Each structure stands twice: as C-alpha cells, then as structure tokens.
Amino acid sequence: MTWRMPAETAPHERTWMAFPREGTTLGAGAAEREAGYAAWAAVAHAIAEHEPVSMLVDPSETTRARRMLSSAIELIEAPVDEFWMRDHGPTFVTDGERLGAVDWVFNGWGSPAWAEWERSAGHARLIAALTGAALIPSDLVNEGGGIHVDGEGTVLLTETVQLDPRRNPGADRAGVEAEMTRTLGASRAIWLPRGLTRDYDDFGTNGHVDIVAALPSPGRMLLHSQPDPAHPDHAVTRELRALLSEQTDAAGRRFEIVDLPAPATLTDDHGPVDWSYVNHLAANGAVIACGFGEREADSRAAAILAEEYPGRDVVTVDAREIFARGGGIHCITQQQPAVAPNRAAGAQPAATAGGRP
C-alpha cells in the first residue's frame, strides 16, 4: 500500500479547524481574547462559503462558539488546548481508494515552557475516527505547517524543524526523508536551511515552511519576498531564493519561482513581523488569503494568487490577529481531500458528539 498526500489544490471534502480557548496563546485581556475568537470565526465563515467546515470546540467554549459561528459550520465538542489545526491535527493522505490520516507526534513545537499541547496532541486520532480514515502512526515529531507538497512526490522541509533537537534529537535527513516517503509518498525532499526571523522567537515554530514557500502547481513555487533591506528577512529570503532556484522537483523540473512580496509593515511591539501572503489556504474554488490592512500590498498579493490559482476566487481575510498569536490562515486550517469511495463529498463526519443540533 502506498500512501500519497494530495496537493492542496486537489478537491476537498472539508476543512478542519479548532476553536480558540482561553490560555496563553489567545491572550490576557478580554479585548485581546475577543479579537482572537473573531479572527478564527472570520476564517471559518470565509471557507464555509466554498466547502464544509468542521470545528473542534473545547467544552469550555461551546456556548461562545455557537454564538459566534453560523449554522453552516459543524461543531464537534472535544478537548482543546492549542488551536492550530494544521500542526496538531492529522495530515490527510490517500492510496487512491481510501483516506488515511498521518498522526505525527506533536510536542507543542519543541515543548516550550508556555505551550499547552497535550489535549490537542490527540486530535489526529480523534479526527481519523470521525472520518473513518486509516490511522497512520508516526514516531516523527512534526507538524503540518512544517511540510508542503506538490502532490507529485515533492515535499518541502526545513532543517530547523524536522532536525530540531527539541523535536527529534539525533535525527538525520535520511531518516526524515524515509518517513516522508512512507507516510506522504514523497520521492524528493527539498530542505530549506531556515525560516523567517520572527519564527525563532519564543512563540515561533522554529522555521515552518508554510509561511515561506508554497507549491501552487507542479514546477511552480510561491516564495515569500521581503523587499525592504531594513527587515532581517530581506537577507533571509534572498538567500532562500538563490538556493531554491537551483533545486528540482520530483519530476526533475527546476522551479519557476514567483515572488510574493511582504506588506510594508516591518515591525510591531515585539520586533520584526513575519506577515506573509504565502500562508494561504487553497479551498474548493477559492483561495483564502491573508490580509494585513494594507490596500496596495493586499491587492497585489491577491492578484498574484489569482494568477497562480486560475479559476479560483481570492478571498482576503484580515489575518493580523492570527499572526499576533504566532501564525496565519494556513496554520489554523487542515484540508481533508475528497476520496469518493470513502464517503460522499460533503458528508458529515460519522460522530459529532456535542455538535450543533
């Protein structure tokens, strides 16, 4: 049996998310917390215009979730601490007939002191059971935001993520690549040496690729570009572009790299920002794109995304409150590919304990 992770542009059955709950990540004051809830809800509603959305909700947040989310979004009551579904949820794969769910080991991005992750570490198993997917356990500490595929055998990785000693002490490239072959069907791994500067702060992921690069179609790469020399990522992205321009994909093609320029804002109260339009979700018939309240930059990014994803509507959602908590739209979503023999597209999960009546 060969499992393969489809490209994000392949048809989806649904998108999975987790509703925020009170804690360090959400914020301290009432206004800060409300802004976080509202940002997650806005993304869910934007996606729900194009495909079903299932939302895991901690019992402590069920009343709020029912108030803030429309009836189009299915609520499933389950224990939640962290709510970055891309990272602690399953990575879905298929063998052409069946749906599989890779259950990476999740340790809160290297087990930092502030992270609460033990509850959400069980979400891959829970969602596999709800969807009827075959569970594919892995001993690798990894997150969905730390990988990106083209659906044809190419996977993007980052040395400071999969080889992070806080995640996988003693791991080497060969071992990680073998696991990517087993779980994702990857035959060609491309290693980035690092990620964006802000991602190495205390609340960062230590270099997730899904804020740096994306593969909108085989042979093409969207790459975050920081054009301002005053930002440390100007040098980082220039070096990454030089390296990636020499790489080939699983089919032996050299990448056509398309720069996706960062917005003009360089800093916030905590230092250089990592605002990135690369961190978007390709949904059914749409691209759910990050916006940063900058009309010119947001419009430029939307135009580039429209060109790279022909036939899809580009829907821009303000992502500043998500980035303030450590990620973007791609980080809080996880697509479930449509696999016709498994269940009809659009069907509801088999079990919805605590869901909307």
Coordinates of C-alpha atoms in Angstrom, one line a residue:
M1 CA 0.0 0.0 0.0
T2 CA 1.3 3.4 -1.0
W3 CA 0.0 6.5 0.7
R4 CA 0.3 9.9 -1.0
M5 CA -0.5 13.3 0.2
P6 CA -2.5 15.2 -2.5
A7 CA -1.7 18.7 -3.4
E8 CA -3.7 21.3 -1.5
T9 CA -5.4 22.2 -4.8
A10 CA -7.0 18.8 -5.1
P11 CA -10.7 18.7 -4.3
H12 CA -11.6 18.8 -0.6
E13 CA -14.3 17.1 1.3
R14 CA -14.0 19.7 4.1
T15 CA -11.7 21.8 6.2
W16 CA -11.0 21.1 9.8
M17 CA -10.3 23.8 12.4
A18 CA -10.2 24.2 16.2
F19 CA -12.0 27.0 18.0
P20 CA -9.7 29.1 20.4
R21 CA -9.9 28.6 24.1
E22 CA -8.7 30.8 26.9
G23 CA -5.0 30.5 27.7
T24 CA -1.6 31.9 26.9
T25 CA -2.0 31.8 23.1
L26 CA -5.3 33.5 23.0
G27 CA -4.2 36.5 25.1
A28 CA -4.7 38.0 28.5
G29 CA -7.3 40.8 28.4
A30 CA -10.9 40.5 27.4
A31 CA -10.5 42.7 24.3
E32 CA -7.4 40.7 23.2
R33 CA -9.3 37.4 23.6
E34 CA -12.3 38.6 21.7
A35 CA -10.1 39.7 18.8
G36 CA -8.7 36.2 18.6
Y37 CA -12.1 34.5 18.6
A38 CA -13.3 36.9 15.9
A39 CA -10.3 36.2 13.7
W40 CA -10.8 32.4 13.8
A41 CA -14.5 32.8 13.2
A42 CA -13.9 35.1 10.2
V43 CA -11.6 32.5 8.6
A44 CA -14.2 29.7 9.2
H45 CA -17.0 31.7 7.6
A46 CA -14.9 32.6 4.6
I47 CA -14.1 28.9 4.0
A48 CA -17.7 27.8 4.6
E49 CA -18.8 29.8 1.6
H50 CA -16.8 27.2 -0.5
E51 CA -16.7 23.9 1.3
P52 CA -17.9 22.3 4.6
V53 CA -16.0 23.3 7.8
S54 CA -15.8 21.1 10.9
M55 CA -14.7 22.8 14.1
L56 CA -13.4 21.1 17.2
V57 CA -14.6 23.1 20.3
D58 CA -13.5 22.6 23.9
P59 CA -16.5 22.2 26.2
S60 CA -15.5 25.4 28.0
E61 CA -16.0 27.3 24.7
T62 CA -19.1 25.6 23.3
T63 CA -21.6 28.4 24.2
R64 CA -19.3 31.1 22.7
A65 CA -18.7 29.0 19.5
R66 CA -22.4 28.5 19.0
R67 CA -22.9 32.3 19.3
M68 CA -20.1 33.3 17.0
L69 CA -20.3 30.7 14.3
S70 CA -23.1 30.3 11.8
S71 CA -25.1 27.1 11.4
A72 CA -23.0 26.3 8.3
I73 CA -20.1 25.3 10.5
E74 CA -20.3 22.0 12.2
L75 CA -19.2 22.0 15.9
I76 CA -17.7 18.9 17.4
E77 CA -17.1 19.1 21.2
A78 CA -13.7 17.7 22.1
P79 CA -10.8 18.7 24.5
V80 CA -8.7 21.5 23.0
D81 CA -5.7 23.4 24.4
E82 CA -3.7 24.6 21.3
F83 CA -5.9 25.5 18.3
W84 CA -3.5 25.5 15.3
M85 CA -5.2 22.6 13.5
R86 CA -2.5 22.4 10.7
D87 CA 0.0 21.4 13.3
H88 CA -1.7 19.2 15.8
G89 CA -4.3 17.7 13.5
P90 CA -3.9 14.9 11.1
T91 CA -2.1 15.2 7.7
F92 CA -4.5 13.5 5.3
V93 CA -3.3 11.1 2.6
T94 CA -4.9 8.7 0.2
D95 CA -4.0 5.4 -1.5
G96 CA -6.4 6.3 -4.4
E97 CA -9.3 4.5 -2.8
R98 CA -9.1 5.1 1.0
L99 CA -8.4 8.1 3.2
G100 CA -5.5 7.9 5.6
A101 CA -4.6 10.2 8.5
V102 CA -0.9 10.6 9.5
D103 CA -0.6 11.0 13.2
W104 CA 2.7 12.9 13.8
V105 CA 4.0 13.2 17.3
F106 CA 3.1 16.7 18.5
N107 CA 5.0 18.2 21.4
G108 CA 4.0 21.9 21.1
W109 CA 6.7 22.9 18.6
G110 CA 9.5 21.6 20.7
S111 CA 7.8 21.6 24.1
P112 CA 8.5 25.2 25.1
A113 CA 7.5 26.1 28.7
W114 CA 4.5 28.2 27.7
A115 CA 2.8 25.7 25.4
E116 CA -0.3 23.7 26.4
W117 CA -0.5 20.9 23.9
E118 CA -1.3 17.5 25.5
R119 CA -5.1 17.7 24.7
S120 CA -4.7 18.8 21.1
A121 CA -2.0 16.1 20.5
G122 CA -4.9 13.6 20.4
H123 CA -6.8 15.4 17.6
A124 CA -5.3 13.4 14.7
R125 CA -6.6 10.1 16.3
L126 CA -10.0 11.7 17.1
I127 CA -10.5 13.1 13.6
A128 CA -9.3 9.8 12.0
A129 CA -12.0 8.0 13.9
L130 CA -14.6 10.6 12.9
T131 CA -13.8 10.4 9.2
G132 CA -13.2 6.7 9.0
A133 CA -9.7 7.3 7.9
A134 CA -7.0 4.7 8.4
L135 CA -4.7 5.9 11.1
I136 CA -1.0 6.1 10.1
P137 CA 1.1 6.5 13.3
S138 CA 4.5 8.1 13.1
D139 CA 7.3 8.4 15.6
L140 CA 8.5 11.6 14.0
V141 CA 7.8 14.9 15.9
N142 CA 6.4 17.1 13.1
E143 CA 3.7 19.5 12.3
G144 CA 1.5 20.0 9.2
G145 CA 2.9 23.6 8.9
G146 CA 6.4 22.1 8.6
I147 CA 5.7 20.4 5.3
H148 CA 4.4 21.3 1.9
V149 CA 3.8 19.0 -1.1
D150 CA 3.0 19.3 -4.8
G151 CA 1.0 16.0 -4.9
E152 CA 3.5 14.5 -7.3
G153 CA 6.2 13.4 -4.9
T154 CA 7.9 16.7 -3.9
V155 CA 8.0 17.7 -0.2
L156 CA 9.4 20.9 1.3
L157 CA 11.1 20.7 4.7
T158 CA 13.2 22.9 7.0
E159 CA 16.3 21.8 8.8
T160 CA 15.4 23.7 11.9
V161 CA 12.1 21.9 12.2
Q162 CA 12.4 18.2 11.5
L163 CA 16.0 18.2 12.6
D164 CA 15.3 20.3 15.7
P165 CA 16.9 18.5 18.7
R166 CA 13.9 19.6 20.8
R167 CA 11.7 17.7 18.5
N168 CA 13.8 14.8 17.0
P169 CA 17.2 14.5 18.8
G170 CA 19.6 12.6 16.8
A171 CA 17.5 12.7 13.6
D172 CA 19.2 13.0 10.2
R173 CA 18.0 13.9 6.7
A174 CA 17.9 10.3 5.5
G175 CA 15.7 9.1 8.3
V176 CA 13.3 12.0 8.0
E177 CA 13.1 11.6 4.2
A178 CA 12.4 7.9 4.6
E179 CA 9.5 8.7 6.9
M180 CA 8.2 11.3 4.4
T181 CA 8.3 8.5 1.7
R182 CA 6.4 6.1 4.0
T183 CA 3.7 8.5 5.1
L184 CA 3.3 11.0 2.3
G185 CA 4.6 9.2 -0.8
A186 CA 7.4 11.7 -1.2
S187 CA 10.3 10.8 -3.5
R188 CA 12.1 14.2 -3.5
A189 CA 12.7 16.3 -0.4
I190 CA 13.9 19.9 -0.7
W191 CA 15.4 21.2 2.5
L192 CA 15.3 24.9 3.5
P193 CA 18.1 25.8 5.8
R194 CA 15.8 28.1 7.9
G195 CA 12.6 30.0 8.1
L196 CA 11.6 33.6 8.8
T197 CA 13.2 35.6 11.6
R198 CA 10.2 36.1 13.8
D199 CA 9.6 32.3 13.7
Y200 CA 12.6 31.8 16.0
D201 CA 11.1 33.9 18.9
D202 CA 9.8 32.1 22.0
F203 CA 6.3 31.8 20.4
G204 CA 7.6 30.7 17.0
T205 CA 7.7 27.3 15.3
N206 CA 11.5 27.4 14.5
G207 CA 11.1 27.7 10.8
H208 CA 7.8 26.3 9.4
V209 CA 7.8 26.2 5.6
D210 CA 4.2 27.2 5.1
I211 CA 5.0 30.8 5.9
V212 CA 7.9 30.8 3.5
A213 CA 7.0 28.8 0.4
A214 CA 4.1 27.1 -1.3
L215 CA 3.7 25.0 -4.4
P216 CA 0.5 26.2 -6.3
S217 CA 1.1 23.8 -9.1
P218 CA 3.9 21.3 -10.0
G219 CA 7.0 23.1 -11.0
R220 CA 6.0 26.4 -9.6
M221 CA 6.8 27.9 -6.2
L222 CA 5.4 30.9 -4.4
L223 CA 8.1 32.4 -2.3
H224 CA 7.8 35.0 0.4
S225 CA 9.9 38.1 -0.5
Q226 CA 10.9 40.9 1.8
P227 CA 12.0 43.7 -0.4
D228 CA 13.0 46.2 2.4
P229 CA 16.6 45.9 3.4
A230 CA 15.7 47.3 6.8
H231 CA 14.0 44.0 7.7
P232 CA 16.2 41.0 8.5
D233 CA 14.1 38.7 6.3
H234 CA 15.4 40.7 3.3
A235 CA 18.6 38.8 3.5
V236 CA 16.9 35.6 4.5
T237 CA 14.5 35.5 1.6
R238 CA 17.2 36.5 -0.9
E239 CA 19.4 33.6 0.3
L240 CA 16.4 31.2 0.1
R241 CA 15.6 32.3 -3.4
A242 CA 19.1 31.7 -4.6
L243 CA 19.1 28.2 -3.0
L244 CA 15.6 27.2 -4.2
S245 CA 16.3 28.4 -7.8
E246 CA 18.8 25.6 -8.1
Q247 CA 16.5 22.9 -6.9
T248 CA 14.5 20.5 -8.9
D249 CA 11.2 18.7 -8.0
A250 CA 10.3 15.0 -8.1
A251 CA 9.9 15.2 -11.9
G252 CA 13.3 16.8 -12.4
R253 CA 11.9 20.2 -13.2
R254 CA 13.7 23.3 -12.0
F255 CA 11.2 25.6 -10.1
E256 CA 9.7 28.7 -11.6
I257 CA 9.8 30.9 -8.6
V258 CA 7.2 33.6 -8.2
D259 CA 7.9 36.2 -5.5
L260 CA 5.1 37.1 -3.1
P261 CA 6.2 40.4 -1.6
A262 CA 5.6 41.1 2.1
P263 CA 3.4 44.1 3.1
A264 CA 5.1 47.3 4.0
T265 CA 4.8 47.0 7.8
L266 CA 8.2 45.9 9.2
T267 CA 7.7 45.8 13.0
D268 CA 5.2 45.5 15.8
D269 CA 5.7 45.8 19.6
H270 CA 7.7 42.6 19.6
G271 CA 10.1 43.2 16.8
P272 CA 10.2 42.3 13.0
V273 CA 6.9 40.9 11.8
D274 CA 6.6 37.7 9.7
W275 CA 3.5 38.8 7.8
S276 CA 3.3 36.6 4.8
Y277 CA 0.8 36.1 2.0
V278 CA 2.3 32.6 1.4
N279 CA 0.3 31.4 4.4
H280 CA -3.0 31.0 2.5
L281 CA -5.4 28.1 2.1
A282 CA -6.4 26.7 -1.3
A283 CA -10.0 25.7 -0.9
N284 CA -12.6 24.4 -3.3
G285 CA -12.9 27.1 -5.9
A286 CA -11.2 29.7 -3.8
V287 CA -8.0 30.9 -2.1
I288 CA -8.5 32.1 1.4
A289 CA -5.7 34.7 1.6
C290 CA -4.2 36.7 4.5
G291 CA -4.8 40.4 4.6
F292 CA -2.9 42.9 6.7
G293 CA -4.9 46.1 6.3
E294 CA -2.6 47.5 3.6
R295 CA -4.7 48.1 0.5
E296 CA -1.9 48.2 -2.1
A297 CA 0.0 45.2 -0.7
D298 CA -3.1 43.1 -0.1
S299 CA -4.4 43.8 -3.6
R300 CA -1.0 43.0 -5.2
A301 CA -0.9 39.7 -3.3
A302 CA -4.5 38.8 -4.3
A303 CA -3.6 39.5 -8.0
I304 CA -0.6 37.2 -7.8
L305 CA -2.6 34.5 -6.1
A306 CA -5.4 34.8 -8.7
E307 CA -2.8 34.2 -11.4
E308 CA -1.3 31.2 -9.7
Y309 CA -4.6 29.6 -8.9
P310 CA -6.6 30.2 -12.1
G311 CA -10.4 29.7 -11.8
R312 CA -10.4 30.3 -8.0
D313 CA -11.8 33.3 -6.2
V314 CA -9.3 35.0 -3.9
V315 CA -11.0 35.9 -0.6
T316 CA -8.9 38.1 1.6
V317 CA -9.4 37.8 5.4
D318 CA -7.6 40.1 7.9
A319 CA -5.0 37.9 9.5
R320 CA -3.2 40.3 11.8
E321 CA -4.8 38.9 14.9
I322 CA -3.8 35.4 13.9
F323 CA -0.2 36.4 13.2
A324 CA -0.1 38.2 16.5
R325 CA -0.6 34.8 18.1
G326 CA 2.0 33.0 16.0
G327 CA 0.7 32.0 12.6
G328 CA -1.7 32.6 9.8
I329 CA -4.7 31.2 7.9
H330 CA -2.9 28.1 6.7
C331 CA -1.7 27.4 10.2
I332 CA -5.3 27.2 11.7
T333 CA -6.8 25.0 8.9
Q334 CA -6.3 21.5 7.7
Q335 CA -7.9 20.2 4.4
Q336 CA -9.4 16.8 4.1
P337 CA -9.1 15.6 0.5
A338 CA -12.2 14.2 -1.2
V339 CA -11.9 10.4 -1.7
A340 CA -15.1 9.2 -3.3
P341 CA -15.1 5.5 -2.2
N342 CA -14.5 6.6 1.4
R343 CA -17.5 8.9 1.8
A344 CA -19.5 11.1 -0.5
A345 CA -18.0 14.6 -0.7
G346 CA -19.7 17.0 1.7
A347 CA -21.0 14.2 4.0
Q348 CA -20.9 14.9 7.8
P349 CA -18.4 13.0 10.0
A350 CA -19.7 9.8 11.4
A351 CA -19.7 11.0 15.0
T352 CA -20.4 14.6 16.1
A353 CA -20.7 14.4 19.9
G354 CA -21.6 17.9 21.2
G355 CA -22.2 19.2 17.7
R356 CA -24.8 21.6 16.6
P357 CA -28.3 20.1 17.0

